[in-house]
Coordinates of C-alpha atoms in Angstrom, one line a residue:
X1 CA 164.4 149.1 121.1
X2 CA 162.6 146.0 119.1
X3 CA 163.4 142.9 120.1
X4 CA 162.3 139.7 117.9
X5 CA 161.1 136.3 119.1
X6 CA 163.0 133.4 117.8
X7 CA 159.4 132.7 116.2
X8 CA 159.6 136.1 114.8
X9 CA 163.2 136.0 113.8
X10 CA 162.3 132.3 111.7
X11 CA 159.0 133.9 110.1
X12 CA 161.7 136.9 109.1
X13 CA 164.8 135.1 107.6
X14 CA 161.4 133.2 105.9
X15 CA 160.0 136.1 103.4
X16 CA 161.0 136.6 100.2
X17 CA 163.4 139.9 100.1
X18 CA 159.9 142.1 98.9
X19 CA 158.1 141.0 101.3
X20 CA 161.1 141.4 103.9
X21 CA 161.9 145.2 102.6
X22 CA 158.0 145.9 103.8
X23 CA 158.6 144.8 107.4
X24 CA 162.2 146.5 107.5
X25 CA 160.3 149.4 106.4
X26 CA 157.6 149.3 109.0
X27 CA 159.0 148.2 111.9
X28 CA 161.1 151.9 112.7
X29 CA 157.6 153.0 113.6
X30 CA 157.3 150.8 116.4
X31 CA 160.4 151.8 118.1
X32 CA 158.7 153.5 121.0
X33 CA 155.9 152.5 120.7
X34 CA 152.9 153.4 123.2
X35 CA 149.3 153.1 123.0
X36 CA 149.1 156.9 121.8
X37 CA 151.6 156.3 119.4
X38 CA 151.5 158.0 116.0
X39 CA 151.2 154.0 114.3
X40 CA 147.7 153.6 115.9
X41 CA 145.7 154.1 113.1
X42 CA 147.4 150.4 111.6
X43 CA 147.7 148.8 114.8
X44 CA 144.8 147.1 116.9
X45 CA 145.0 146.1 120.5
X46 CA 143.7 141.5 120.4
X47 CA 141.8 141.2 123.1
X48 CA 140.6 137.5 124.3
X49 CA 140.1 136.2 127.4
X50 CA 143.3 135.5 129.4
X51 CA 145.4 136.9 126.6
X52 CA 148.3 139.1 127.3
X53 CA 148.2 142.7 125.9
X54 CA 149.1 142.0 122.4
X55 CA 149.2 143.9 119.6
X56 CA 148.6 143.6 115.6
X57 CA 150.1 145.7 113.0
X58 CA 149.1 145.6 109.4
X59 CA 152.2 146.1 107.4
X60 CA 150.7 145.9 104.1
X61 CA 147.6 143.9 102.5
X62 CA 148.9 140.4 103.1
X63 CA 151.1 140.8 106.3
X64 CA 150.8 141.6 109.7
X65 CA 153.0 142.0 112.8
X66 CA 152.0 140.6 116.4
X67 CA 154.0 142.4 119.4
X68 CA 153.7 143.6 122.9
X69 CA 155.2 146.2 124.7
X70 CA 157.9 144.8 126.8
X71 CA 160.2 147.0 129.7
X72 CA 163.2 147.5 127.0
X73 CA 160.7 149.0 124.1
X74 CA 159.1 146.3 121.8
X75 CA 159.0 142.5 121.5
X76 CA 157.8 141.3 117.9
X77 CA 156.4 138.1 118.9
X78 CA 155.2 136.9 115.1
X79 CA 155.2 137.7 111.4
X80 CA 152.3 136.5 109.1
X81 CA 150.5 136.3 106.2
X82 CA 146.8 137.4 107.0
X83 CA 145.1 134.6 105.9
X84 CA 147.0 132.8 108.8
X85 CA 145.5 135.6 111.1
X86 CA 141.9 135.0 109.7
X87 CA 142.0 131.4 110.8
X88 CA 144.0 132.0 114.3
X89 CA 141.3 134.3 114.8
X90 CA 138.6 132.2 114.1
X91 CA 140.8 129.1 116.2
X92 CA 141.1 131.8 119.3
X93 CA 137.5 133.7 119.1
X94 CA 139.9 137.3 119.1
X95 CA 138.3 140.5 118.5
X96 CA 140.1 142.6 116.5

């Protein structure tokens, strides 16, 4: 099951319908995800001190998807352009 965070759900009902037919598109292969998960090759595990085990999915050039597994399946936690992942990065000090 995927669930959305309302901060997912506003950066969602945000894209222009292009950009929203790429996540639609994507996000089946996250249903289920694990770590050994056929996806891995486009996802990357953030790791930062005191972070949670998040995750980040490119879903095309410019976007990317944060989640985490969560007891019901997946919990998409935020949707964004990656420019704004550059500079969270940078904000953060994440390894990707």
């Amino acid at each position: 099951m995927i669930i959305f965070s309302s901060q997912a759900e506003i950066a969602l009902r945000s894209l222009l319908p292009s950009d929203r037919q790429r996540i639609d598109h994507f996000l089946p292969q996250l249903d289920g995800f694990s770590e050994r998960n056929s996806v891995n090759h486009r996802v990357k595990l953030l790791e930062s001190e005191g972070l949670e085990n998040l995750y980040m999915a490119r879903v095309s050039p410019n976007f990317c998807i944060v989640f985490r597994q969560i007891s019901e399946g997946v919990e998409i936690v935020d949707i964004f352009k990656q420019e704004r992942f550059e500079n969270l990065k940078k904000a953060y000090k994440l390894t990707s």
